XYZ file of C-alpha atoms in Angstrom:
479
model
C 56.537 154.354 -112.497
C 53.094 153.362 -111.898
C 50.691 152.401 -114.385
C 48.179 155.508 -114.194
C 51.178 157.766 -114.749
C 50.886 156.214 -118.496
C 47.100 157.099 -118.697
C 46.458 158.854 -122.201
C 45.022 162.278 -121.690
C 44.296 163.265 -124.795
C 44.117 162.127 -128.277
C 45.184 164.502 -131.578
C 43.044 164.563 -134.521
C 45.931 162.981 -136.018
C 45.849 159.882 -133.992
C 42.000 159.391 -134.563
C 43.451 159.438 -138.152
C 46.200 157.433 -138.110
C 45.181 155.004 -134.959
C 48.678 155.718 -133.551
C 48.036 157.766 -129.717
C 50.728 160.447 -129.432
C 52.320 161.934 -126.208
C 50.777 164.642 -124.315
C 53.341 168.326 -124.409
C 54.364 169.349 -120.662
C 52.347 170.635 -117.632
C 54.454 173.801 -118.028
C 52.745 174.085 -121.754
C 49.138 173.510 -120.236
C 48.043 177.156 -121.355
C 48.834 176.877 -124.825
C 47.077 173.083 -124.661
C 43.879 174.165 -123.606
C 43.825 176.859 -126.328
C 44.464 173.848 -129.174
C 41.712 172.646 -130.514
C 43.631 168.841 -130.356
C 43.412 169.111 -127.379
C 40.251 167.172 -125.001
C 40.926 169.672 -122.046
C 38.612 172.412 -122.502
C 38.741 175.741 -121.052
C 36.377 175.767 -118.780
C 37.341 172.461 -116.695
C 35.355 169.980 -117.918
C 36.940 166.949 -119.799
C 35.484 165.895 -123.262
C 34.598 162.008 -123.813
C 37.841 161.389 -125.235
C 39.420 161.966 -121.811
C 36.208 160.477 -120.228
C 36.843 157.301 -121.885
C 40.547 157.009 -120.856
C 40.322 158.249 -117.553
C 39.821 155.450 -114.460
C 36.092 154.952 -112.970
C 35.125 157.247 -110.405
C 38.382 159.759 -111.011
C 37.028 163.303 -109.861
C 36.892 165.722 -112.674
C 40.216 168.264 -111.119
C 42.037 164.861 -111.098
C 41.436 164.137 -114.663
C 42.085 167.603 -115.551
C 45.487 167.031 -113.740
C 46.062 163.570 -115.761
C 45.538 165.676 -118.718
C 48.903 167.861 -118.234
C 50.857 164.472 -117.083
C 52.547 164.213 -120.395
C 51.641 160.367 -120.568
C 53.501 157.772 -122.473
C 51.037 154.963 -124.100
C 48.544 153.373 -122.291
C 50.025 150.619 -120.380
C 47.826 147.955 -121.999
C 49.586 149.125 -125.593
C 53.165 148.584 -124.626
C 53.698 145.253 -126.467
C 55.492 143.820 -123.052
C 56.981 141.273 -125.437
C 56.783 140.310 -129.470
C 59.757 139.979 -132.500
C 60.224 143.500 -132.254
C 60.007 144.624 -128.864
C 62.978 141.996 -128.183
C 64.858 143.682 -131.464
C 65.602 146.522 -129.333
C 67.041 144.405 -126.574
C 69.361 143.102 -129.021
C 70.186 145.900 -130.652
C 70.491 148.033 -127.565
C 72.827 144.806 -126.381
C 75.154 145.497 -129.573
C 75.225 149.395 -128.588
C 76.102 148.127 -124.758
C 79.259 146.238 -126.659
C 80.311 149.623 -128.647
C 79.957 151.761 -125.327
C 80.459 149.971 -121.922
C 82.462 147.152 -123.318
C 84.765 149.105 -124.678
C 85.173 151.184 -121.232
C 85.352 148.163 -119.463
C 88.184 147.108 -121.113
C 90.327 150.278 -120.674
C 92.006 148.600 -118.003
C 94.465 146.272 -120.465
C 95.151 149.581 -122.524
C 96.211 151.678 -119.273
C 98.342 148.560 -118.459
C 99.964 148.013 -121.930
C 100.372 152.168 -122.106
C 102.066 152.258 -118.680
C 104.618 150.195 -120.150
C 105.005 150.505 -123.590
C 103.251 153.428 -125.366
C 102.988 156.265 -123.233
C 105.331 154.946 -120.418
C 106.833 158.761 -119.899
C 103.169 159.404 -118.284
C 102.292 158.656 -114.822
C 99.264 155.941 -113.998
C 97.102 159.824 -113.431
C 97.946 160.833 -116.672
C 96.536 157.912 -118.690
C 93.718 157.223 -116.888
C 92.307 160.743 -117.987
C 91.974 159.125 -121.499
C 89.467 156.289 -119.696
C 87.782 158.539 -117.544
C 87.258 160.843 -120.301
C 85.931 158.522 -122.552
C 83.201 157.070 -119.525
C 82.531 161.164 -119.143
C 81.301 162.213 -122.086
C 79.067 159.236 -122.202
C 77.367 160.587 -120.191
C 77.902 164.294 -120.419
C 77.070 164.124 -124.430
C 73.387 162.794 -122.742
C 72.714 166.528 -121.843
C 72.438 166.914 -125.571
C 71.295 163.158 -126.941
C 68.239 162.766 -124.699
C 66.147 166.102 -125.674
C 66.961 165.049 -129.252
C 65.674 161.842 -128.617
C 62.277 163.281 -126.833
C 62.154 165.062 -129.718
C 62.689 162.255 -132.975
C 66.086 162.228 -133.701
C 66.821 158.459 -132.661
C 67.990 157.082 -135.732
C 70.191 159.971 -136.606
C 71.930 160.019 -132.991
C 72.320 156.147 -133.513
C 74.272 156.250 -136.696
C 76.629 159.184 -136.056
C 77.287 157.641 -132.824
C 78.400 154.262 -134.063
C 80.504 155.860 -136.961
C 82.598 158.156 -134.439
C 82.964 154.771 -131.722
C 84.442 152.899 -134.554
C 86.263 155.697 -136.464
C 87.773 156.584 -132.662
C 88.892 152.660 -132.314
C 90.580 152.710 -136.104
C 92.327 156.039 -135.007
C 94.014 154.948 -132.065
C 95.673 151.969 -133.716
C 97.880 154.472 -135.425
C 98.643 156.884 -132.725
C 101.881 157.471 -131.246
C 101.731 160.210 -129.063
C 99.326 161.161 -125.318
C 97.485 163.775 -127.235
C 96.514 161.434 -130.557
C 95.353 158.887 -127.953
C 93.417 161.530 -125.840
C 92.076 162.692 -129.245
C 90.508 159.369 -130.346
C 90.298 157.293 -128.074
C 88.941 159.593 -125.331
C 87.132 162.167 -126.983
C 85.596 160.482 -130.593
C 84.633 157.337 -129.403
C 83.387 159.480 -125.725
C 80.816 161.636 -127.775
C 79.851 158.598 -130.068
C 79.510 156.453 -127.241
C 77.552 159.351 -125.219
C 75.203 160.054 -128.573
C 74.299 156.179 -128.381
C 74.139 154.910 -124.804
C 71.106 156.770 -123.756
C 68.824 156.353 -126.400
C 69.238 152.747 -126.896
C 68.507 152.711 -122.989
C 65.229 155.330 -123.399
C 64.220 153.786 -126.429
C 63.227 150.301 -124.349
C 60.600 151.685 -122.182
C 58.774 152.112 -125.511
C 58.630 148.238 -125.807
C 58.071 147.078 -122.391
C 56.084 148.016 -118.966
C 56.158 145.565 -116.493
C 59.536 144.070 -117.671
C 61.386 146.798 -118.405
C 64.121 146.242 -116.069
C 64.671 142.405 -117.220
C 64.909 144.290 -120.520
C 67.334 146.581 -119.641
C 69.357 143.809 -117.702
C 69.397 141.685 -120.758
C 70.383 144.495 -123.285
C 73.150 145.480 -120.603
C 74.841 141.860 -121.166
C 76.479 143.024 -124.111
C 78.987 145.174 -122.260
C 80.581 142.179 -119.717
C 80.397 139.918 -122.905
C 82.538 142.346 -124.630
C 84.511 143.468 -121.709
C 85.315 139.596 -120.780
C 85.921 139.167 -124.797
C 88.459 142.533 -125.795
C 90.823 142.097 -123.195
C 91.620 138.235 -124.233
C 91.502 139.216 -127.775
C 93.947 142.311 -126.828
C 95.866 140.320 -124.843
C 96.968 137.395 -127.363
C 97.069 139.504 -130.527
C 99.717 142.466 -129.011
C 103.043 140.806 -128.525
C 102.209 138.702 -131.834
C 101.154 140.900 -134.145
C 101.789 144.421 -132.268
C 99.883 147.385 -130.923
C 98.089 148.836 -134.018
C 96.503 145.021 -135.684
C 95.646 144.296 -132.081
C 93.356 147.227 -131.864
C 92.195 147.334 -135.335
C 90.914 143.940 -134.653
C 88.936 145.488 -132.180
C 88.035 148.133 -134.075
C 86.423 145.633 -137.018
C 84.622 143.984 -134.645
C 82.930 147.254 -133.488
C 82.166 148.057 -137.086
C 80.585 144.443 -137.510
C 78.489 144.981 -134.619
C 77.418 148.426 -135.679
C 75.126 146.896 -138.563
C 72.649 145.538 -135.492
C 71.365 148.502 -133.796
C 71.256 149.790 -137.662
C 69.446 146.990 -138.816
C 66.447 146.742 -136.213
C 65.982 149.517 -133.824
C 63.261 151.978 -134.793
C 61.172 154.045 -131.966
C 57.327 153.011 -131.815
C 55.937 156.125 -130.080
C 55.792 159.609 -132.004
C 58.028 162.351 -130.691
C 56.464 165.135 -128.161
C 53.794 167.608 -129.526
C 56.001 170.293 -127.900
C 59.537 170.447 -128.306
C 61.352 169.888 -124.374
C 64.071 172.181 -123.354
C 67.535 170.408 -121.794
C 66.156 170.683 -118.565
C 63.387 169.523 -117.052
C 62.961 172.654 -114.651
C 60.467 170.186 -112.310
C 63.191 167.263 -111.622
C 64.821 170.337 -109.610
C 61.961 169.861 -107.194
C 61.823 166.141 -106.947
C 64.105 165.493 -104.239
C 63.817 161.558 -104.047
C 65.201 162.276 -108.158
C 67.518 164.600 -106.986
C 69.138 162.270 -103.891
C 69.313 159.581 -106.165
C 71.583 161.674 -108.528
C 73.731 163.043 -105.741
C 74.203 159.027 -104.559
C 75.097 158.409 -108.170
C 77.467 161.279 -108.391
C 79.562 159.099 -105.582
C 78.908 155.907 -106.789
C 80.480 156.765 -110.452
C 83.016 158.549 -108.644
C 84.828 155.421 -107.184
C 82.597 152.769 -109.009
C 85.420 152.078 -111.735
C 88.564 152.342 -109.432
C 88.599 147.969 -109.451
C 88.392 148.296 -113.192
C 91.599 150.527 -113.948
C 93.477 149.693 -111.407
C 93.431 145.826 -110.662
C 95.765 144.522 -113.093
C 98.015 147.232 -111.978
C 97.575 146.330 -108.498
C 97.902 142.379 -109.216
C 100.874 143.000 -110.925
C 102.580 145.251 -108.652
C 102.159 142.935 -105.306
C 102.908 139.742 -107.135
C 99.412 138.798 -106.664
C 99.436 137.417 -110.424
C 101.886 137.093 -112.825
C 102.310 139.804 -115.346
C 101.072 137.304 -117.824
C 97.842 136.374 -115.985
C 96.572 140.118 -114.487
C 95.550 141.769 -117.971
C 92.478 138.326 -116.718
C 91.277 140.125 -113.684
C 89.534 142.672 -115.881
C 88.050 139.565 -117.593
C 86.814 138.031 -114.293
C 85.012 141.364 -113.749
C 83.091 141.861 -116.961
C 82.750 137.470 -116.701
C 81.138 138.308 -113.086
C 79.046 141.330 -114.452
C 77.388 139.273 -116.777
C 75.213 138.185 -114.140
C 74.889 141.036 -112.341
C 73.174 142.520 -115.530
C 70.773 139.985 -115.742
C 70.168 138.977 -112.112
C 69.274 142.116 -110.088
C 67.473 143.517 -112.944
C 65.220 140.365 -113.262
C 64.440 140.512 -109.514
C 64.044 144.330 -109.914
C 60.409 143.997 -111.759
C 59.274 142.200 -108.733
C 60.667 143.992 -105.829
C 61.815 147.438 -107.511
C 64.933 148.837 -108.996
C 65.653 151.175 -106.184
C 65.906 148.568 -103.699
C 68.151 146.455 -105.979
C 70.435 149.227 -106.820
C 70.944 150.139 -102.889
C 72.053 146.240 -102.294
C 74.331 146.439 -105.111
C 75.873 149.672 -104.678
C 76.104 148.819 -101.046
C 77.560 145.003 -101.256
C 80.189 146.949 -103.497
C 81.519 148.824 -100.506
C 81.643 145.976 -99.049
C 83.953 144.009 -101.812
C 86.071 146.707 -101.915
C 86.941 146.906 -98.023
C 87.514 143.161 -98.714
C 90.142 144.203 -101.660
C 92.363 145.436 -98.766
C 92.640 141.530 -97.627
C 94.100 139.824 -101.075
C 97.200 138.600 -101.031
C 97.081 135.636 -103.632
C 95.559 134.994 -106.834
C 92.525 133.073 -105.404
C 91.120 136.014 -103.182
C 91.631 137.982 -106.618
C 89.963 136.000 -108.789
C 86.859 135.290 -106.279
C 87.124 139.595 -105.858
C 87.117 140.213 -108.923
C 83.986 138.310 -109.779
C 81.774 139.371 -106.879
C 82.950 142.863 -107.421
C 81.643 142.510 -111.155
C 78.127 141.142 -110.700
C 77.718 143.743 -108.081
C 79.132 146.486 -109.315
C 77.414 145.523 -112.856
C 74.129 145.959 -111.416
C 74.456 148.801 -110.523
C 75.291 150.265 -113.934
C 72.506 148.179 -115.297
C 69.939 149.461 -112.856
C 71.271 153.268 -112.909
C 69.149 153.674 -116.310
C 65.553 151.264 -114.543
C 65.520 153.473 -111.892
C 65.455 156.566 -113.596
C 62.636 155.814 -115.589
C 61.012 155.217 -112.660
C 61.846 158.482 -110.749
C 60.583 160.101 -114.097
C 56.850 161.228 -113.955
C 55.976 160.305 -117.522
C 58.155 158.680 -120.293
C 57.917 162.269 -122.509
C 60.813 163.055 -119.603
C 62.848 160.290 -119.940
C 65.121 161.518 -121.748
C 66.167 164.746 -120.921
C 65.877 163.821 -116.786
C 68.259 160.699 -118.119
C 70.386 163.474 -119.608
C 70.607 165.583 -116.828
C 71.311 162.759 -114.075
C 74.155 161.404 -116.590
C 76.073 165.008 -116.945
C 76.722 164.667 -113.294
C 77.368 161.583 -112.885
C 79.491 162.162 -116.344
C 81.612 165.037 -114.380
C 82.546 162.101 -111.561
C 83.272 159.486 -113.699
C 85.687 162.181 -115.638
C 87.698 162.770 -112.073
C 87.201 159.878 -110.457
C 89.846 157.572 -111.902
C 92.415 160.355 -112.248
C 91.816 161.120 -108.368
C 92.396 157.723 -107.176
C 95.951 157.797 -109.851
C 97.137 160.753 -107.937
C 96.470 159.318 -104.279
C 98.075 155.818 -106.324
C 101.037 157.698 -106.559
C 103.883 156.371 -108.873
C 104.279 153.132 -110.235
C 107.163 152.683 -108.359
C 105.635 153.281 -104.750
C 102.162 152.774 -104.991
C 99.895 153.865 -102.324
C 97.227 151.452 -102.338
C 95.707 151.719 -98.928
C 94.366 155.076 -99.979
C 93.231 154.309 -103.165
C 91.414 151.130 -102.210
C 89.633 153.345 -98.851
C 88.759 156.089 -101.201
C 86.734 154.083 -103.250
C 84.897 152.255 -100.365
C 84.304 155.200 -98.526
C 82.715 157.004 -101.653
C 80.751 153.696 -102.333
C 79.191 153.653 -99.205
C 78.020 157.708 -99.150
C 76.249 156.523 -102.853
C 74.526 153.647 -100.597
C 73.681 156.039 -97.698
C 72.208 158.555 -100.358
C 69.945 155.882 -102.340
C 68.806 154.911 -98.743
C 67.199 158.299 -98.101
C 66.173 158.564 -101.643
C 64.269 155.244 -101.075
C 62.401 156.611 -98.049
C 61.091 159.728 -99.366
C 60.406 157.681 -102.302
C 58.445 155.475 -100.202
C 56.847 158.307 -98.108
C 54.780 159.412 -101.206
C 54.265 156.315 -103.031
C 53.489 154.280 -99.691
C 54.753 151.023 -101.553
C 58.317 149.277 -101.334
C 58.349 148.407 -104.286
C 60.485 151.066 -106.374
């Protein structure tokens, strides 16, 4: 999103008071702005010298009238870009990434260990709806978590969030049965994870402008760290000190981590003038917004296929020892920790959307390479590339978005939108690729690899046409 898109068009009496600009309410509101006095915009066209002094040189009066309905963020020159607590967030939001994505990430050692211990009556379908479940409402619960962050409610959707992640972990270290598991595992820590993931993404454009991707890239970290960490930690504490301490270990470590985000993340812009409904009725309009959702919608589909089903698949084909696959889903999260970082440092210079097409598309690519392996080395060296890859584009999903969005007052309820959707795929995705898997016994893993290539590479041809309209009405490549 360019800079003029984050012009100020007006300014309250209450900001001349308190020196603290607010955001402008919708272009759908304009009528009832023009008839409050706060507002600069008079009635009659012309622009007061508040607007005057905001506006750019030269800018014909109908085109600062229009830049007075944009619904601006801060001026670009206010967004600290930088400073102790600008980079707060990023740790903070980096803690969050550990309670939410980590923890998905490392569903992959609790499908194996329920396979054969826990819920071993259930087929590999069957369990993987707790997983997908739990990645679902993540982002389905974002429907509901970014119009109540548009509208102030951060710091309330931050601690009920954390409480139900970490009250979900405790809860599953005493369950016995599919529907206990489903219950906390999938569907507490889900909505926790859902009320927390997209604000602690939303909340960074606040802090930074031109490096807002590097920002999200960093914060993003803190989901491969944990997914590389839980699995190990899983891993060695089960056979010694069982099921239940293994994942209450876990589950302290969540609540540790919890006091971060707590601690040091507070919002720096007001909330909207105007309350925003769930939908934001003009992202139905914006087709390069709408393509890139529809891409996304395939990409989360298949995206997370490697994840639950690698140390399945080592296993199964001899590829690793029993001992040694619960490590693949290490190697991914150890391999996504630079695809956080990477792509989205290169994205503030040459645009998220074009980083997210290489990654979603060099994805594809990995996993028509996953029908090759047959030893541990071409595992390990898959498993890797697939994670730095495949972690940018998870890490980028939230970048571009923001910069589809036409002002930052519609971050987060176009955020919410895009994520029920791609919430819904990531729900049957998994399960869709367990029922082409087949049983445990006779897997079918030529399908389920193609399935998720083929549904990677309609997400790459999507974000390609995305890109060109983008390009057709910015006239820039860089987006």
């Amino acid at each position: 999103m360019g800079q003029d898109t984050e012009k100020i068009a007006y300014i309250s009496e209450s900001d001349q008071t308190d020196g603290e600009p607010t955001v402008q309410s919708p272009a759908d509101d304009f009528a009832d702005d023009l008839a409050d006095e706060k507002t600069v915009a008079t009635p009659d066209g012309t622009i007061s010298p508040a607007l005057h002094a905001v506006a750019p040189a030269g800018t014909k009066p109908e085109e600062r009238a229009a830049e007075a309905v944009a619904t601006p963020a801060l001026p670009a020159d206010q967004v600290p870009d930088g400073g102790l607590m600008a980079w707060l967030q990023v740790v903070g939001s980096a803690a969050i990434l550990v309670n939410t994505w980590g923890m998905i990430n490392t569903f992959g050692v609790f499908q194996a260990y329920y396979e054969a211990e826990l819920l071993r009556t259930h087929s590999s379908s069957e369990i993987s709806w707790i997983g997908s479940t739990q990645s679902a409402l993540l982002f389905l619960v974002g429907v509901v978590a970014g119009p109540l962050y548009d509208a102030g409610y951060f710091r309330h959707l931050l601690i009920v969030g954390l409480f139900l992640i970490v009250l979900g972990q405790f809860m599953t270290s005493l369950c016995i049965a599919y529907w206990q598991v489903m219950l906390a595992q999938g569907i507490a820590m889900g909505i926790g994870m859902g009320l927390t993931f997209l604000p602690s993404a939303a909340i960074l454009g606040q802090y930074f402008s031109r490096h807002r991707a590097l920002a999200l890239g960093l914060s993003s970290v803190g989901s491969p760290v944990a997914g590389s960490v839980f699995p190990i930690l899983f891993s060695r504490l089960q056979p010694r000190v069982g099921f239940s301490w293994a994942t209450r270990a876990i589950a302290f470590i969540l609540l540790g981590v919890s006091v971060i985000p707590i601690a040091c993340m507070r919002t720096r812009v007001p909330p909207a003038a105007r309350r925003r409904s769930l939908i934001d009725r003009s992202a139905l309009r914006d087709a390069p917004y709408l393509l890139f959702v529809v891409g996304g919608v395939f990409a989360f589909l298949t995206l997370y296929v490697t994840f639950f089903y690698i140390t399945l698949f080592a296993a199964s084909r001899h590829v690793a020892s029993d001992s040694f696959a619960p490590y693949l889903v290490t190697l991914l999260n150890a391999g996504s920790i630079l695809g956080r970082i990477i792509p989205n440092a290169l994205a503030d210079r040459y645009g998220s959307m074009n980083l997210i097409t290489v990654c979603i598309f060099v994805s594809a690519v990995l996993v028509f390479g996953w029908l090759g392996i047959r030893d541990l080395g071409g595992a390990v060296v898959h498993a890797l590339l697939y994670g730095a890859f495949s972690g940018g584009v998870v890490s980028l999903t939230p970048s571009v978005i923001v910069g589809l969005s036409p002002d930052m007052g519609r971050v987060g309820a176009r955020m919410g939108m895009s994520f029920v959707v791609m919430g819904i795929a990531i729900l049957v995705g998994t399960p869709i690729a367990g029922a082409i898997l087949g049983s445990e016994e006779h897997p079918q893993w030529l399908g389920t690899q193609l399935y998720s290539a083929f549904g990677l590479l309609l997400a790459t041809a999507f974000f390609c046409v995305s890109r060109f309209l983008l390009y057709r009405r910015k006239r820039n490549w860089k987006a």
